[in-house]
CSV table of C-alpha atoms in Angstrom, one decimal:
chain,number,residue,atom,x,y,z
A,20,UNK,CA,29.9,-0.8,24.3
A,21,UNK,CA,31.7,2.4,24.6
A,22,UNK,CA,34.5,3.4,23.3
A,23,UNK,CA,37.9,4.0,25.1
A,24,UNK,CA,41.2,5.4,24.2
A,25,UNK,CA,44.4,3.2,23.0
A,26,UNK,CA,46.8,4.7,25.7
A,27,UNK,CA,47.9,3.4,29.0
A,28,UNK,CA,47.0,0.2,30.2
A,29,UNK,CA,45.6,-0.8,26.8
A,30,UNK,CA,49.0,-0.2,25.1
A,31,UNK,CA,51.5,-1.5,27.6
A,32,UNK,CA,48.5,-4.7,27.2
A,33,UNK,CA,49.5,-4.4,22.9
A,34,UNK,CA,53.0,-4.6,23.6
A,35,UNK,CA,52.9,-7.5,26.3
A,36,UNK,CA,51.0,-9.6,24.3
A,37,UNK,CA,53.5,-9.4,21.3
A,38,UNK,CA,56.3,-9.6,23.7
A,39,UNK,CA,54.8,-13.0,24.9
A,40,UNK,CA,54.3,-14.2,21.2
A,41,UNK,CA,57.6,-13.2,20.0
A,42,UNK,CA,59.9,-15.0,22.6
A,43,UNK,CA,57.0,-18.2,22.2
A,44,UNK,CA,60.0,-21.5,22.4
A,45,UNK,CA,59.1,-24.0,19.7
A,46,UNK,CA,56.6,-26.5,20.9
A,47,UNK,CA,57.7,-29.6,22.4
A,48,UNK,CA,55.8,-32.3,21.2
A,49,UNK,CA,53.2,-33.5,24.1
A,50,UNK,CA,51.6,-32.0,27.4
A,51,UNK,CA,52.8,-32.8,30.4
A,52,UNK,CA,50.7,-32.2,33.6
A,53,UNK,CA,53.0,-29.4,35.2
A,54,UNK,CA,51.8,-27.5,31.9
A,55,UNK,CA,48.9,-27.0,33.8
A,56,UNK,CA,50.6,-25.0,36.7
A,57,UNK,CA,53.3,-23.2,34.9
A,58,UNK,CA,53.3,-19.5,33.9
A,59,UNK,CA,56.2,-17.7,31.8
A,60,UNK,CA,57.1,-13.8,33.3
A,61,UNK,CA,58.3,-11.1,31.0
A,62,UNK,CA,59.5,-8.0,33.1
A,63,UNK,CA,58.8,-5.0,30.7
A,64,UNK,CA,60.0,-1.5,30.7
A,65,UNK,CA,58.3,0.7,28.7
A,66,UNK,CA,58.9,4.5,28.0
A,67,UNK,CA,58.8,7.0,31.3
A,68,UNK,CA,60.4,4.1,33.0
A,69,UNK,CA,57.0,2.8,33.7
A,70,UNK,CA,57.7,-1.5,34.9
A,71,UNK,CA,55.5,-3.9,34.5
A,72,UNK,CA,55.8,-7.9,34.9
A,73,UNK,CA,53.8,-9.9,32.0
A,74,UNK,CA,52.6,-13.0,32.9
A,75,UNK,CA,51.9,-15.7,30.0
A,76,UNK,CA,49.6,-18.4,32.6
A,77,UNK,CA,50.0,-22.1,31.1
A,78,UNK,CA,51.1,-21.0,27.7
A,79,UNK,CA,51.9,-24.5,26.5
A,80,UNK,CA,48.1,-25.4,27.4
A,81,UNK,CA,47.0,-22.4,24.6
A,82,UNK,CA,49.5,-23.0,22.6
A,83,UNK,CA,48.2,-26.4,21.9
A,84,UNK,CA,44.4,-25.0,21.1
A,85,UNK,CA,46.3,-22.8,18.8
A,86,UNK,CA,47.9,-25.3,17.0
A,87,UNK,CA,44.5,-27.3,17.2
A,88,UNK,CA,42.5,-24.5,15.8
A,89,UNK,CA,45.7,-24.0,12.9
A,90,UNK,CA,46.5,-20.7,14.4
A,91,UNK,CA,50.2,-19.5,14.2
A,92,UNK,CA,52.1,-17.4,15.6
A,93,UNK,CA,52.8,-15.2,12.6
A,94,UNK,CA,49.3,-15.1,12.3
A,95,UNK,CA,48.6,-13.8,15.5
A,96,UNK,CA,51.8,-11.3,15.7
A,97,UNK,CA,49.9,-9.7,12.2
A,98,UNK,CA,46.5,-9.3,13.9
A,99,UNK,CA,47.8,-8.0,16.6
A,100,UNK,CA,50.5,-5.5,15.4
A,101,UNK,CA,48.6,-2.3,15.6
A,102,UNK,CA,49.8,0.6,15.5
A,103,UNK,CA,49.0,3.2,18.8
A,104,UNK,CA,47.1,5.9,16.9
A,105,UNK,CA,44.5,3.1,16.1
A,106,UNK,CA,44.2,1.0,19.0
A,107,UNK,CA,41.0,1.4,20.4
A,108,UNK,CA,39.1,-0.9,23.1
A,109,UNK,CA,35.6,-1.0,23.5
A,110,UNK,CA,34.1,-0.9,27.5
A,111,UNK,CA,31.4,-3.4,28.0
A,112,UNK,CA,27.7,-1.4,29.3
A,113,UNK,CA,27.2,-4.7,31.1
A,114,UNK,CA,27.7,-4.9,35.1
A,115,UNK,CA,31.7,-6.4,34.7
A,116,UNK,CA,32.8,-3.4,32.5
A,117,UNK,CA,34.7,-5.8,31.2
A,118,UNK,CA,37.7,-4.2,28.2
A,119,UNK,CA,37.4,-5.5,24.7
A,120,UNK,CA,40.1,-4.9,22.3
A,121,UNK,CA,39.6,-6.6,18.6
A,122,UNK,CA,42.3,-7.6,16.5
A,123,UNK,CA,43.3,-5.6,13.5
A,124,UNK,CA,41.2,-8.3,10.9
A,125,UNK,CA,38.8,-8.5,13.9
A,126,UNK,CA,39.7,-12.2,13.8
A,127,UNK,CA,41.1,-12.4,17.8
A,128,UNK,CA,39.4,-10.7,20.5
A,129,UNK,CA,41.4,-10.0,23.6
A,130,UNK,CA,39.2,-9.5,27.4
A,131,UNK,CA,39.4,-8.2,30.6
A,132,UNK,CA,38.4,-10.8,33.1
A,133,UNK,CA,37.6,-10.5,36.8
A,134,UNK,CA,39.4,-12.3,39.5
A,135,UNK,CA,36.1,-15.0,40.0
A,136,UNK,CA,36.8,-15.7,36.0
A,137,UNK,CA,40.4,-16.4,36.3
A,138,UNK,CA,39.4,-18.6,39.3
A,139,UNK,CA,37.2,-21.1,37.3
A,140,UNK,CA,39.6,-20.7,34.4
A,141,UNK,CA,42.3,-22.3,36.3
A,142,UNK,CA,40.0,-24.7,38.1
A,143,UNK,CA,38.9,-25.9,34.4
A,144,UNK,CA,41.8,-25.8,32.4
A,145,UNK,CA,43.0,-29.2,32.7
A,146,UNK,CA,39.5,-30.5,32.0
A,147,UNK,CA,38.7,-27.6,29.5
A,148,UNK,CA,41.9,-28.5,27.3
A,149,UNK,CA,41.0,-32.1,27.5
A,150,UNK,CA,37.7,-31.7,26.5
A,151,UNK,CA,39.1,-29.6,23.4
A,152,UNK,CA,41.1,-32.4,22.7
A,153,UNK,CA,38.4,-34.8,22.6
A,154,UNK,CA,35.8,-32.9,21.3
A,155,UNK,CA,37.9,-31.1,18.1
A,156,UNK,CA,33.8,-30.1,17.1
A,157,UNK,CA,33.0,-28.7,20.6
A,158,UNK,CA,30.8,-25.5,20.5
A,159,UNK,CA,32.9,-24.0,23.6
A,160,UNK,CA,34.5,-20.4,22.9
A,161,UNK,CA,38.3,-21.3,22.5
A,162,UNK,CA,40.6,-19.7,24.8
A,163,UNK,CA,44.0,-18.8,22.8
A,164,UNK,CA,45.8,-17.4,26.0
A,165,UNK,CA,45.8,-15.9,29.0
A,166,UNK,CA,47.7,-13.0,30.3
A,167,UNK,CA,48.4,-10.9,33.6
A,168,UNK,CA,49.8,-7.8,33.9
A,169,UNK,CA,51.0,-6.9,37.0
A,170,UNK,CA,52.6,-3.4,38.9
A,171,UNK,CA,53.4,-2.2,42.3
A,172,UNK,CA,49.7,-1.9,42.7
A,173,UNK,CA,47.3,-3.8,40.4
A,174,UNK,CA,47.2,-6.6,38.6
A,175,UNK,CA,45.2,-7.5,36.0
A,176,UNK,CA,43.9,-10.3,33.6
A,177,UNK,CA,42.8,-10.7,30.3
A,178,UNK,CA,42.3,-14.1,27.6
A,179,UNK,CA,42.2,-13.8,24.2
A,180,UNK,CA,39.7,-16.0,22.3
A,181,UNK,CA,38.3,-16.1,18.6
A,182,UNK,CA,36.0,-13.8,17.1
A,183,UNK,CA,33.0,-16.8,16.4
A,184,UNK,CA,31.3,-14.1,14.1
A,185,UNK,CA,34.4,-12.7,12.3
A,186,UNK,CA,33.2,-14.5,8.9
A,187,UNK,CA,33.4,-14.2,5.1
A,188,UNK,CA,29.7,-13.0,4.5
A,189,UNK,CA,27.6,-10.5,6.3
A,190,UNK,CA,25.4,-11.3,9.7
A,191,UNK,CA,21.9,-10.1,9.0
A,192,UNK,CA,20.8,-11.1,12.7
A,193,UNK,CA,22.5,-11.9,15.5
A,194,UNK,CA,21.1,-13.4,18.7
A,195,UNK,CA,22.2,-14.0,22.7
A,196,UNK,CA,20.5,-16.8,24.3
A,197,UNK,CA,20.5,-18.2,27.5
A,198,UNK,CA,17.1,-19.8,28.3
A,199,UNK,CA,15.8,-17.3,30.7
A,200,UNK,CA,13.8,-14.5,30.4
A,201,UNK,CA,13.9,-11.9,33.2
A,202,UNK,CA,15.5,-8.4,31.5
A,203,UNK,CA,16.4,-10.5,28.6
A,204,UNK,CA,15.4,-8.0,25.8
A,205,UNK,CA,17.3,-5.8,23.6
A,206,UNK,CA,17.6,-2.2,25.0
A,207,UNK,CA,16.7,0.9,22.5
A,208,UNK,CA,20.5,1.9,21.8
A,209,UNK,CA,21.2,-1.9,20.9
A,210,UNK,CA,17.6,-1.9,18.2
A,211,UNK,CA,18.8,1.2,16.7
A,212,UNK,CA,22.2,-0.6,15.3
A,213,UNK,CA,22.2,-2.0,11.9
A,214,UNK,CA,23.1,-5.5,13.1
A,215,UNK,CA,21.6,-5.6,16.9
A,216,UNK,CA,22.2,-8.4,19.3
A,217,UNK,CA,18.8,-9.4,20.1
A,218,UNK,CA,18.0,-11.5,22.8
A,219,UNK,CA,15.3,-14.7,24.0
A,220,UNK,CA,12.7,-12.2,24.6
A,221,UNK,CA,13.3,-10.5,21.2
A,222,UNK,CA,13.7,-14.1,19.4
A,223,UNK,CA,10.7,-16.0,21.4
A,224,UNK,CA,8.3,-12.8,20.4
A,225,UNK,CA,9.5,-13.4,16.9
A,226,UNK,CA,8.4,-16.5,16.6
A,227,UNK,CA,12.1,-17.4,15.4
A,228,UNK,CA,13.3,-21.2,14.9
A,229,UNK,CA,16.4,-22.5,13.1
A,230,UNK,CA,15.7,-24.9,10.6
A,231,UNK,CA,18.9,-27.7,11.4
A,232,UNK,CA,17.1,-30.1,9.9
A,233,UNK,CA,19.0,-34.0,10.1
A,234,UNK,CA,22.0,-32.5,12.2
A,235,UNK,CA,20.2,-31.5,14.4
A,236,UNK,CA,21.1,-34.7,16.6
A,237,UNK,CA,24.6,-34.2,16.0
A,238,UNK,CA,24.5,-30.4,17.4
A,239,UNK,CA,22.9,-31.3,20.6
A,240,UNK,CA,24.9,-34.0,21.4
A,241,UNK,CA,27.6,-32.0,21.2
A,242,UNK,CA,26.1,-29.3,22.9
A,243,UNK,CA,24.9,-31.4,25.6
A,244,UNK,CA,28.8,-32.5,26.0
A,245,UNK,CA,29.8,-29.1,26.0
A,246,UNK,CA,27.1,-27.8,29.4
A,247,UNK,CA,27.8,-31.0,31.3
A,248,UNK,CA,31.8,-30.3,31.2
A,249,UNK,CA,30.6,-26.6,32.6
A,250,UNK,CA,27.9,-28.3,34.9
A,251,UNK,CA,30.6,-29.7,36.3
A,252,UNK,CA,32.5,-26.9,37.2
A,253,UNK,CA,29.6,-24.7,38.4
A,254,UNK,CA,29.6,-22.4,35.7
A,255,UNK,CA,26.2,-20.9,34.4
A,256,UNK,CA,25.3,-17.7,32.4
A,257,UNK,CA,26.5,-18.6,29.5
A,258,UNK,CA,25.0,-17.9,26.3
A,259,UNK,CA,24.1,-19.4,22.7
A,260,UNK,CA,26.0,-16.6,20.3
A,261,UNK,CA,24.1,-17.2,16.9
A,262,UNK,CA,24.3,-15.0,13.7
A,263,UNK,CA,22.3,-15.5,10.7
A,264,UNK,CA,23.2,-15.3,7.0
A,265,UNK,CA,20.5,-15.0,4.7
A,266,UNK,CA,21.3,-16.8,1.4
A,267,UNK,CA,22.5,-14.5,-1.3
A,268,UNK,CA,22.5,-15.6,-5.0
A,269,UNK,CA,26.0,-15.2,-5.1
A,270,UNK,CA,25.6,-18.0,-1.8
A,271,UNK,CA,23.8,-20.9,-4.0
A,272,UNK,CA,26.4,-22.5,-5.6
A,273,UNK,CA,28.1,-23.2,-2.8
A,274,UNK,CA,25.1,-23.9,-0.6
A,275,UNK,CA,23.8,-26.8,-3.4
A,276,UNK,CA,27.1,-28.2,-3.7
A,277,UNK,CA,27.8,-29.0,-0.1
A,278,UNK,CA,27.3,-32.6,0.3
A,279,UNK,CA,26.9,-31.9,4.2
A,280,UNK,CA,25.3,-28.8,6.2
A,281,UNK,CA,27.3,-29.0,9.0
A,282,UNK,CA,30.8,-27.6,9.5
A,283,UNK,CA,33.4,-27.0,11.9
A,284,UNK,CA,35.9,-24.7,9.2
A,285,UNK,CA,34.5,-23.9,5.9
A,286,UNK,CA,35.4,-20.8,3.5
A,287,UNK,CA,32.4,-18.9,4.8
A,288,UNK,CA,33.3,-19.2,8.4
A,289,UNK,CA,36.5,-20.6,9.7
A,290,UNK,CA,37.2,-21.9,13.2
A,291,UNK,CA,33.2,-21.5,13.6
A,292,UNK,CA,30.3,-24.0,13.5
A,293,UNK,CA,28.4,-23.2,10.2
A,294,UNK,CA,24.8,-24.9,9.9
A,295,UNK,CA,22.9,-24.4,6.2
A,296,UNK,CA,19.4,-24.1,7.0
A,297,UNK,CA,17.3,-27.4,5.8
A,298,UNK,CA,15.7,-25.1,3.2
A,299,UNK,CA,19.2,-24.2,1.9
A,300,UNK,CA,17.7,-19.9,2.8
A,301,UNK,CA,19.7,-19.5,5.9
A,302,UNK,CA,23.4,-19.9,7.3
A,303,UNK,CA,23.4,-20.1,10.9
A,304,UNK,CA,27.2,-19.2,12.4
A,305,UNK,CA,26.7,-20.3,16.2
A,306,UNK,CA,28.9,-21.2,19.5
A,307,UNK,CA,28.8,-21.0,23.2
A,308,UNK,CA,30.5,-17.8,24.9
A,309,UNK,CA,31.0,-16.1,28.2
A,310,UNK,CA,31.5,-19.8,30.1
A,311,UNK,CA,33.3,-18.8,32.8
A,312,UNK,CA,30.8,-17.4,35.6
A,313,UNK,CA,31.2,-19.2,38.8
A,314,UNK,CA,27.6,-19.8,40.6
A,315,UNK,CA,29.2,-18.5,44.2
A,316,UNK,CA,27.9,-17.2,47.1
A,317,UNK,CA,27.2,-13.9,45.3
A,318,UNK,CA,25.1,-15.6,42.5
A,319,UNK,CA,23.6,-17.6,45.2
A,320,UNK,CA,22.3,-14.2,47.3
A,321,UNK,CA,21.3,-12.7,43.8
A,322,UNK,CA,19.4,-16.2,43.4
A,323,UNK,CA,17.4,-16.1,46.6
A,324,UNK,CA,16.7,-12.0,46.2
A,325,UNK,CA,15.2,-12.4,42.9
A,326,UNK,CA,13.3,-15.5,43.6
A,327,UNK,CA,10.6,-13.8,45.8
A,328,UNK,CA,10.1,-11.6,43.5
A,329,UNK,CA,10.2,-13.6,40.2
A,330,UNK,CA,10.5,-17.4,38.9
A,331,UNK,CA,13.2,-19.0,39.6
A,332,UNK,CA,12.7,-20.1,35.5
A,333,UNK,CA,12.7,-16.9,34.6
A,334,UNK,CA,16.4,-15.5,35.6
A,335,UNK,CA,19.5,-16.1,34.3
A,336,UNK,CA,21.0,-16.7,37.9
A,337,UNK,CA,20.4,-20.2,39.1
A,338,UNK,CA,22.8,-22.8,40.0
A,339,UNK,CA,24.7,-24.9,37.3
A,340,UNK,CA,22.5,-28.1,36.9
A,341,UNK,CA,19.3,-25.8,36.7
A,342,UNK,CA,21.3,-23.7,34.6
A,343,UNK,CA,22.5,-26.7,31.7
A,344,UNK,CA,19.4,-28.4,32.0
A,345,UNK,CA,17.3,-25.7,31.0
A,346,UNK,CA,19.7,-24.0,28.5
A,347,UNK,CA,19.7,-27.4,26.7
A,348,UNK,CA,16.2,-27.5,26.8
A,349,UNK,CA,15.6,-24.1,25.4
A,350,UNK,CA,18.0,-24.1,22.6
A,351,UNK,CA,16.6,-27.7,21.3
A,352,UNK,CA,13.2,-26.3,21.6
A,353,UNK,CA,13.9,-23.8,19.0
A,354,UNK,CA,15.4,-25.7,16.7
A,355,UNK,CA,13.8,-27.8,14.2
């Protein structure tokens, strides 16, 4: 990702947000269905008389995954009170160009998302929040709002989700997997960082496989439950965000006494699934990311291009069953 300056868009985006947090109302008790449809506008005016309108979009809806996920507000109004000198946002090099900005503990993440995202989000979000609700282990990034920033010209959207790999000990890999294998390595610039993100390619040549052991059958359940909801919704190209602790000796005592090896909060990694290995040598720190690409008639002319060239069960652009089907196949297959 590349680095980009804290001014413009990016601040007015800072102040927004706290805006947005700060004049939260208490929360009622309950969700009713309108929830689902309302939005909360903040007309701003910042310095140079520049006027924008900040949109909060169904802010009772991500308020309640906050308060399921024991985020507050203080909380958030702390991570996210940085000053302008050291706001910095990263650019992704991937084709959306999608803005990152991290939070100052790098807890929160905040991203730009394009207009086809924001239409599946709002498609989901009933079913999403209900599947949150029901599934309080579900493997499914969680959405903490959503904003839109609007002018005479432009408008804009962003959500802001947890950081699944902000965590209390240090990643020594980290892995992106989606199943498919068409351009799915690591380029040179990502190998020469400490910590890559490597990819199937990278982990299939490795001969990788994490050791789950008995809850095994608990994690694919879940994550079964978890690609059928985005099945549903024709989403696909999403990935299975794993990083990898490798047991330090300061590690053990905790590792032995854990009566379980599954976790949904623990002190090593809160808010994110945490699996000890079935040798007790690894920690494996995993969730599902990046869930809301809509399989439309763009994805299906990039299908049908690249299909007589390649397999079809090589590339990452099929349509959602093919897509959930053989994710779930892939990521049970390397896991023992």
């Amino acid at each position: 990702m590349d680095q980009i300056q804290g001014g413009g868009i990016v601040f007015r985006l800072m102040q927004g947000v706290k805006i947005c947090l700060k004049s939260e109302p208490n929360r009622k008790l309950g969700i009713e269905f309108a929830d689902y449809n309302r939005t909360v506008t903040h007309e701003v005016t910042y310095p140079n008389n520049v006027k924008l309108s900040i949109q909060e979009i169904c802010p009772s809806i991500f308020g309640d995954i906050r308060e399921m996920n024991k985020i507050s507000q203080i909380s958030l109004l702390k991570e996210w009170d940085i000053p302008q000198d050291k706001l910095t946002a990263s650019e992704s090099s991937g084709k959306s160009g999608s803005i990152f900005i991290l939070s100052n503990e790098k807890s929160f993440m905040i991203k730009s998302i394009e207009k086809r995202e924001e239409k599946l989000l709002l498609r989901m979000i009933h079913d999403y929040h209900q599947h949150l609700v029901t599934n309080p282990q579900s493997l499914l990034m969680k959405v903490l709002a959503f904003y839109s920033i609007k002018n005479t010209i432009s408008r804009e959207s962003y959500i802001m989700f947890n950081n699944l790999l902000k965590i209390n000990v240090s990643i020594d890999e980290k892995y992106d997997l989606k199943g498919s294998t068409k351009d799915r390595e690591a380029s040179k610039v990502e190998r020469a960082k400490a910590v890559p993100c490597l990819l199937d390619n990278d982990f299939i040549a490795a001969q990788r496989k994490l050791h789950f052991g008995p809850v095994k059958a608990e994690f694919m359940k879940q994550l079964v439950a978890d690609s059928s909801l985005l099945c549903r919704f024709d989403s696909m190209d999403y990935s299975f965000l794993v990083g990898i602790h490798k047991v330090k000796p300061e590690d053990k005592e905790f590792v032995q006494s854990q009566k379980s090896s599954i976790f949904y909060n623990s002190p090593l990694g809160d808010k994110v699934c945490t699996i000890i290995s079935s040798d007790k040598t690894e920690i494996y720190f995993v969730g599902v990311i990046d869930i809301f690409t809509f399989y439309d008639a763009e994805k299906r002319v990039a299908n049908a291009a690249k299909s007589v060239k390649y397999s079809e069960d090589s590339l990452s652009t099929v349509n959602a069953q093919k897509y959930s089907s053989r994710f779930c196949t892939f990521v049970d297959s390397i896991i023992d």
